[in-house]
PDB file of C-alpha atoms in Angstrom:
ATOM      1  CA  MET A   1      66.976  13.637 -17.361  1.00  0.00           C
ATOM      2  CA  SER A   2      69.711  13.478 -14.754  1.00  0.00           C
ATOM      3  CA  ALA A   3      70.161  11.815 -11.391  1.00  0.00           C
ATOM      4  CA  THR A   4      69.663  15.209  -9.706  1.00  0.00           C
ATOM      5  CA  ALA A   5      66.558  16.221 -11.666  1.00  0.00           C
ATOM      6  CA  PRO A   6      63.179  15.550 -10.045  1.00  0.00           C
ATOM      7  CA  PHE A   7      61.811  12.111 -10.803  1.00  0.00           C
ATOM      8  CA  GLY A   8      58.809  12.651 -13.074  1.00  0.00           C
ATOM      9  CA  PRO A   9      56.305  10.943 -15.406  1.00  0.00           C
ATOM     10  CA  LEU A  10      58.880  10.112 -18.092  1.00  0.00           C
ATOM     11  CA  ASP A  11      61.153   8.484 -15.497  1.00  0.00           C
ATOM     12  CA  PHE A  12      58.208   6.500 -14.170  1.00  0.00           C
ATOM     13  CA  GLN A  13      57.320   5.329 -17.680  1.00  0.00           C
ATOM     14  CA  LEU A  14      60.906   4.056 -17.964  1.00  0.00           C
ATOM     15  CA  VAL A  15      60.380   2.065 -14.751  1.00  0.00           C
ATOM     16  CA  LEU A  16      57.297   0.453 -16.312  1.00  0.00           C
ATOM     17  CA  LEU A  17      59.261  -0.336 -19.469  1.00  0.00           C
ATOM     18  CA  ARG A  18      62.211  -1.756 -17.529  1.00  0.00           C
ATOM     19  CA  ARG A  19      60.047  -4.460 -15.973  1.00  0.00           C
ATOM     20  CA  MET A  20      58.443  -5.206 -19.365  1.00  0.00           C
ATOM     21  CA  ALA A  21      61.887  -5.743 -20.903  1.00  0.00           C
ATOM     22  CA  ASP A  22      62.001  -9.140 -19.199  1.00  0.00           C
ATOM     23  CA  HIS A  23      59.385 -10.406 -21.686  1.00  0.00           C
ATOM     24  CA  GLN A  24      59.463  -7.966 -24.604  1.00  0.00           C
ATOM     25  CA  PRO A  25      62.984  -6.490 -24.957  1.00  0.00           C
ATOM     26  CA  ASP A  26      62.515  -5.505 -28.613  1.00  0.00           C
ATOM     27  CA  LEU A  27      59.284  -3.614 -27.908  1.00  0.00           C
ATOM     28  CA  VAL A  28      60.934  -1.900 -24.951  1.00  0.00           C
ATOM     29  CA  ASP A  29      63.925  -0.861 -27.088  1.00  0.00           C
ATOM     30  CA  ASP A  30      61.568   0.603 -29.698  1.00  0.00           C
ATOM     31  CA  ALA A  31      59.585   2.473 -27.018  1.00  0.00           C
ATOM     32  CA  ARG A  32      62.749   3.751 -25.352  1.00  0.00           C
ATOM     33  CA  ARG A  33      64.031   5.101 -28.675  1.00  0.00           C
ATOM     34  CA  GLU A  34      60.637   6.718 -29.365  1.00  0.00           C
ATOM     35  CA  LEU A  35      60.967   8.484 -26.016  1.00  0.00           C
ATOM     36  CA  GLY A  36      64.514   9.577 -26.944  1.00  0.00           C
ATOM     37  CA  VAL A  37      66.058   7.832 -23.946  1.00  0.00           C
ATOM     38  CA  SER A  38      69.203   5.706 -23.720  1.00  0.00           C
ATOM     39  CA  LEU A  39      69.425   2.306 -22.074  1.00  0.00           C
ATOM     40  CA  ALA A  40      71.631   3.871 -19.389  1.00  0.00           C
ATOM     41  CA  GLN A  41      68.938   6.484 -18.661  1.00  0.00           C
ATOM     42  CA  MET A  42      66.315   3.749 -18.355  1.00  0.00           C
ATOM     43  CA  ARG A  43      68.522   1.835 -15.921  1.00  0.00           C
ATOM     44  CA  GLU A  44      69.170   5.002 -13.911  1.00  0.00           C
ATOM     45  CA  ALA A  45      65.437   5.760 -13.689  1.00  0.00           C
ATOM     46  CA  ASN A  46      64.828   2.235 -12.413  1.00  0.00           C
ATOM     47  CA  ARG A  47      67.690   2.540  -9.894  1.00  0.00           C
ATOM     48  CA  ARG A  48      66.266   5.819  -8.576  1.00  0.00           C
ATOM     49  CA  TRP A  49      62.742   4.348  -8.338  1.00  0.00           C
ATOM     50  CA  GLN A  50      64.001   1.325  -6.404  1.00  0.00           C
ATOM     51  CA  ALA A  51      65.920   3.634  -4.060  1.00  0.00           C
ATOM     52  CA  MET A  52      62.727   5.635  -3.408  1.00  0.00           C
ATOM     53  CA  VAL A  53      60.676   2.504  -2.770  1.00  0.00           C
ATOM     54  CA  ARG A  54      63.263   0.917  -0.458  1.00  0.00           C
ATOM     55  CA  SER A  55      64.395   4.017   1.403  1.00  0.00           C
ATOM     56  CA  PRO A  56      63.971   3.862   5.191  1.00  0.00           C
ATOM     57  CA  ARG A  57      62.286   7.279   4.831  1.00  0.00           C
ATOM     58  CA  ALA A  58      60.070   6.087   1.966  1.00  0.00           C
ATOM     59  CA  ARG A  59      56.706   7.739   1.574  1.00  0.00           C
ATOM     60  CA  GLY A  60      53.598   5.641   1.249  1.00  0.00           C
ATOM     61  CA  ALA A  61      52.893   4.364  -2.269  1.00  0.00           C
ATOM     62  CA  LEU A  62      50.065   6.837  -2.935  1.00  0.00           C
ATOM     63  CA  SER A  63      52.160   9.828  -1.820  1.00  0.00           C
ATOM     64  CA  ARG A  64      55.020   8.573  -3.986  1.00  0.00           C
ATOM     65  CA  TYR A  65      52.780   8.320  -7.062  1.00  0.00           C
ATOM     66  CA  ARG A  66      51.384  11.793  -6.465  1.00  0.00           C
ATOM     67  CA  SER A  67      54.871  13.289  -6.058  1.00  0.00           C
ATOM     68  CA  VAL A  68      56.196  11.554  -9.194  1.00  0.00           C
ATOM     69  CA  LEU A  69      53.145  11.774 -11.469  1.00  0.00           C
ATOM     70  CA  GLY A  70      51.558  14.972 -10.188  1.00  0.00           C
ATOM     71  CA  THR A  71      47.868  15.587  -9.774  1.00  0.00           C
ATOM     72  CA  PRO A  72      45.804  12.673 -11.092  1.00  0.00           C
ATOM     73  CA  GLU A  73      43.826  13.266 -14.271  1.00  0.00           C
ATOM     74  CA  SER A  74      40.807  11.929 -12.399  1.00  0.00           C
ATOM     75  CA  VAL A  75      39.858  10.513  -9.015  1.00  0.00           C
ATOM     76  CA  GLU A  76      36.660   8.519  -8.802  1.00  0.00           C
ATOM     77  CA  PRO A  77      35.119   6.491  -5.997  1.00  0.00           C
ATOM     78  CA  ARG A  78      34.907   2.792  -6.823  1.00  0.00           C
ATOM     79  CA  ARG A  79      33.277  -0.129  -5.076  1.00  0.00           C
ATOM     80  CA  ILE A  80      34.788  -3.616  -5.465  1.00  0.00           C
ATOM     81  CA  GLY A  81      32.580  -6.081  -3.645  1.00  0.00           C
ATOM     82  CA  ASP A  82      32.297  -4.735  -0.097  1.00  0.00           C
ATOM     83  CA  LEU A  83      35.384  -2.542  -0.422  1.00  0.00           C
ATOM     84  CA  GLU A  84      35.239   1.146  -1.197  1.00  0.00           C
ATOM     85  CA  CYS A  85      38.255   2.871  -2.672  1.00  0.00           C
ATOM     86  CA  ASP A  86      39.351   5.673  -4.981  1.00  0.00           C
ATOM     87  CA  ALA A  87      40.560   5.023  -8.516  1.00  0.00           C
ATOM     88  CA  LEU A  88      43.228   7.573  -9.457  1.00  0.00           C
ATOM     89  CA  LEU A  89      44.246   7.840 -13.116  1.00  0.00           C
ATOM     90  CA  TRP A  90      47.330   9.410 -14.691  1.00  0.00           C
ATOM     91  CA  PRO A  91      48.161   9.669 -18.405  1.00  0.00           C
ATOM     92  CA  VAL A  92      51.045   7.629 -19.823  1.00  0.00           C
ATOM     93  CA  PRO A  93      53.344   9.694 -22.117  1.00  0.00           C
ATOM     94  CA  LEU A  94      54.022   6.904 -24.621  1.00  0.00           C
ATOM     95  CA  ARG A  95      50.489   5.509 -24.854  1.00  0.00           C
ATOM     96  CA  PRO A  96      47.636   8.052 -24.970  1.00  0.00           C
ATOM     97  CA  ASP A  97      45.122   5.160 -24.963  1.00  0.00           C
ATOM     98  CA  LEU A  98      46.301   3.989 -21.530  1.00  0.00           C
ATOM     99  CA  ARG A  99      46.212   5.344 -17.993  1.00  0.00           C
ATOM    100  CA  PHE A 100      48.149   4.319 -14.914  1.00  0.00           C
ATOM    101  CA  GLU A 101      45.506   3.428 -12.334  1.00  0.00           C
ATOM    102  CA  VAL A 102      46.006   3.268  -8.581  1.00  0.00           C
ATOM    103  CA  LEU A 103      43.255   1.868  -6.378  1.00  0.00           C
ATOM    104  CA  ALA A 104      43.615   3.352  -2.903  1.00  0.00           C
ATOM    105  CA  ALA A 105      41.708   2.928   0.341  1.00  0.00           C
ATOM    106  CA  GLN A 106      40.386   5.967   2.166  1.00  0.00           C
ATOM    107  CA  ASN A 107      43.427   5.798   4.475  1.00  0.00           C
ATOM    108  CA  GLY A 108      45.800   6.024   1.476  1.00  0.00           C
ATOM    109  CA  ALA A 109      46.802   2.354   1.381  1.00  0.00           C
ATOM    110  CA  VAL A 110      47.319   1.249  -2.223  1.00  0.00           C
ATOM    111  CA  TRP A 111      45.515  -1.964  -3.170  1.00  0.00           C
ATOM    112  CA  ASN A 112      46.406  -2.162  -6.847  1.00  0.00           C
ATOM    113  CA  GLU A 113      48.482  -0.292  -9.413  1.00  0.00           C
ATOM    114  CA  TRP A 114      48.510  -1.023 -13.136  1.00  0.00           C
ATOM    115  CA  LEU A 115      47.812   0.165 -16.656  1.00  0.00           C
ATOM    116  CA  VAL A 116      44.206   0.338 -17.824  1.00  0.00           C
ATOM    117  CA  LEU A 117      42.438   1.519 -20.948  1.00  0.00           C
ATOM    118  CA  ALA A 118      41.812   5.273 -20.868  1.00  0.00           C
ATOM    119  CA  PRO A 119      38.188   6.316 -20.357  1.00  0.00           C
ATOM    120  CA  GLY A 120      36.525   6.631 -23.748  1.00  0.00           C
ATOM    121  CA  ALA A 121      39.386   4.894 -25.614  1.00  0.00           C
ATOM    122  CA  ALA A 122      38.380   2.134 -27.977  1.00  0.00           C
ATOM    123  CA  GLY A 123      40.002  -1.089 -26.900  1.00  0.00           C
ATOM    124  CA  PRO A 124      40.943  -3.823 -29.331  1.00  0.00           C
ATOM    125  CA  GLU A 125      38.385  -6.366 -30.465  1.00  0.00           C
ATOM    126  CA  LEU A 126      39.483  -9.595 -28.824  1.00  0.00           C
ATOM    127  CA  ARG A 127      37.858 -12.727 -30.240  1.00  0.00           C
ATOM    128  CA  THR A 128      40.651 -15.303 -30.535  1.00  0.00           C
ATOM    129  CA  THR A 129      44.152 -15.796 -29.204  1.00  0.00           C
ATOM    130  CA  ALA A 130      45.457 -14.393 -32.510  1.00  0.00           C
ATOM    131  CA  ASP A 131      44.116 -11.017 -31.342  1.00  0.00           C
ATOM    132  CA  LEU A 132      46.251 -11.185 -28.171  1.00  0.00           C
ATOM    133  CA  ARG A 133      49.492  -9.574 -29.269  1.00  0.00           C
ATOM    134  CA  PRO A 134      52.043  -8.195 -26.794  1.00  0.00           C
ATOM    135  CA  TRP A 135      51.091  -4.756 -25.497  1.00  0.00           C
ATOM    136  CA  SER A 136      47.742  -4.855 -27.322  1.00  0.00           C
ATOM    137  CA  CYS A 137      45.452  -5.046 -24.284  1.00  0.00           C
ATOM    138  CA  THR A 138      45.138  -4.955 -20.515  1.00  0.00           C
ATOM    139  CA  VAL A 139      44.135  -7.523 -17.891  1.00  0.00           C
ATOM    140  CA  ASP A 140      40.608  -6.130 -17.715  1.00  0.00           C
ATOM    141  CA  GLU A 141      40.103  -6.277 -21.481  1.00  0.00           C
ATOM    142  CA  VAL A 142      41.197  -9.921 -21.686  1.00  0.00           C
ATOM    143  CA  ALA A 143      39.077 -10.864 -18.661  1.00  0.00           C
ATOM    144  CA  ARG A 144      35.983  -9.278 -20.223  1.00  0.00           C
ATOM    145  CA  ALA A 145      36.594 -10.676 -23.721  1.00  0.00           C
ATOM    146  CA  PHE A 146      37.148 -14.249 -22.524  1.00  0.00           C
ATOM    147  CA  ALA A 147      34.884 -14.451 -19.481  1.00  0.00           C
ATOM    148  CA  PRO A 148      34.901 -16.255 -17.244  1.00  0.00           C
ATOM    149  CA  ALA A 149      38.607 -15.695 -16.652  1.00  0.00           C
ATOM    150  CA  ARG A 150      40.482 -16.772 -13.546  1.00  0.00           C
ATOM    151  CA  PRO A 151      43.203 -14.590 -11.975  1.00  0.00           C
ATOM    152  CA  LEU A 152      46.401 -16.407 -11.037  1.00  0.00           C
ATOM    153  CA  GLU A 153      49.396 -15.353  -8.984  1.00  0.00           C
ATOM    154  CA  GLY A 154      52.120 -13.605 -10.958  1.00  0.00           C
ATOM    155  CA  SER A 155      55.865 -14.136 -10.695  1.00  0.00           C
ATOM    156  CA  ALA A 156      56.526 -10.655  -9.228  1.00  0.00           C
ATOM    157  CA  PRO A 157      54.499  -7.881  -7.552  1.00  0.00           C
ATOM    158  CA  THR A 158      54.037  -6.032 -10.867  1.00  0.00           C
ATOM    159  CA  ARG A 159      52.970  -9.152 -12.775  1.00  0.00           C
ATOM    160  CA  TRP A 160      49.607 -10.819 -13.174  1.00  0.00           C
ATOM    161  CA  ARG A 161      48.471 -13.997 -14.872  1.00  0.00           C
ATOM    162  CA  LEU A 162      45.023 -14.780 -16.163  1.00  0.00           C
ATOM    163  CA  ALA A 163      43.635 -18.217 -17.121  1.00  0.00           C
ATOM    164  CA  PHE A 164      40.905 -18.228 -19.751  1.00  0.00           C
ATOM    165  CA  THR A 165      39.422 -20.493 -22.397  1.00  0.00           C
ATOM    166  CA  PRO A 166      39.034 -18.957 -25.866  1.00  0.00           C
ATOM    167  CA  PRO A 167      36.170 -20.304 -28.013  1.00  0.00           C
ATOM    168  CA  GLY A 168      37.144 -23.667 -29.489  1.00  0.00           C
ATOM    169  CA  GLU A 169      40.537 -23.793 -27.714  1.00  0.00           C
ATOM    170  CA  ASP A 170      42.039 -25.278 -24.582  1.00  0.00           C
ATOM    171  CA  GLU A 171      42.673 -23.113 -21.532  1.00  0.00           C
ATOM    172  CA  ARG A 172      45.409 -20.516 -22.005  1.00  0.00           C
ATOM    173  CA  ILE A 173      47.415 -18.373 -19.607  1.00  0.00           C
ATOM    174  CA  ALA A 174      48.110 -14.715 -20.373  1.00  0.00           C
ATOM    175  CA  GLU A 175      50.952 -12.940 -18.572  1.00  0.00           C
ATOM    176  CA  PHE A 176      50.836  -9.217 -17.858  1.00  0.00           C
ATOM    177  CA  THR A 177      53.359  -6.726 -16.523  1.00  0.00           C
ATOM    178  CA  TRP A 178      51.938  -3.584 -14.912  1.00  0.00           C
ATOM    179  CA  GLY A 179      48.589  -4.749 -16.339  1.00  0.00           C
ATOM    180  CA  LEU A 180      49.697  -4.786 -20.012  1.00  0.00           C
ATOM    181  CA  LEU A 181      49.704  -8.094 -21.944  1.00  0.00           C
ATOM    182  CA  GLN A 182      53.218  -9.468 -22.446  1.00  0.00           C
ATOM    183  CA  ARG A 183      52.661 -12.999 -23.726  1.00  0.00           C
ATOM    184  CA  LEU A 184      50.567 -16.146 -23.783  1.00  0.00           C
ATOM    185  CA  VAL A 185      52.001 -19.300 -22.259  1.00  0.00           C
TER     186      VAL A 185
END
């Protein structure tokens, strides 16, 4: 992995991890070591990603994802209320049970981008807040397990918050980065 090599799926995974390091630095360090990547390489991947996103000649988000991640593993039409879009899924090198999902309009505009449970993967059984450990589940899994859940604004574009009330407890707030649970507040 060098600054002149094409930016690929491993580099993108490092970008995801870099943002997660704000909440879970120890988990990120473990993941980075498992990938065989130095902290400097992770920083360089993030620098290159930010340069691509902010370039005056930047491609649209969907084109950027396709160029970095390759052909999606699957593309399926999805309807969300009155909106029709495509759900594109790519595998995540470090986590075979997850996929990076991009929801895109027919014109290519990206509406949402985050990690989701892979089709057919068994998600965790979530019954209490004790089951909500960092990196154990996605926004969708928590929302389904503790319905009705209420989405809240996150602190950055790649962050989400979800308010929910577990059985026998007061309302809690779960924070997610790129759709993966980081912590309860």
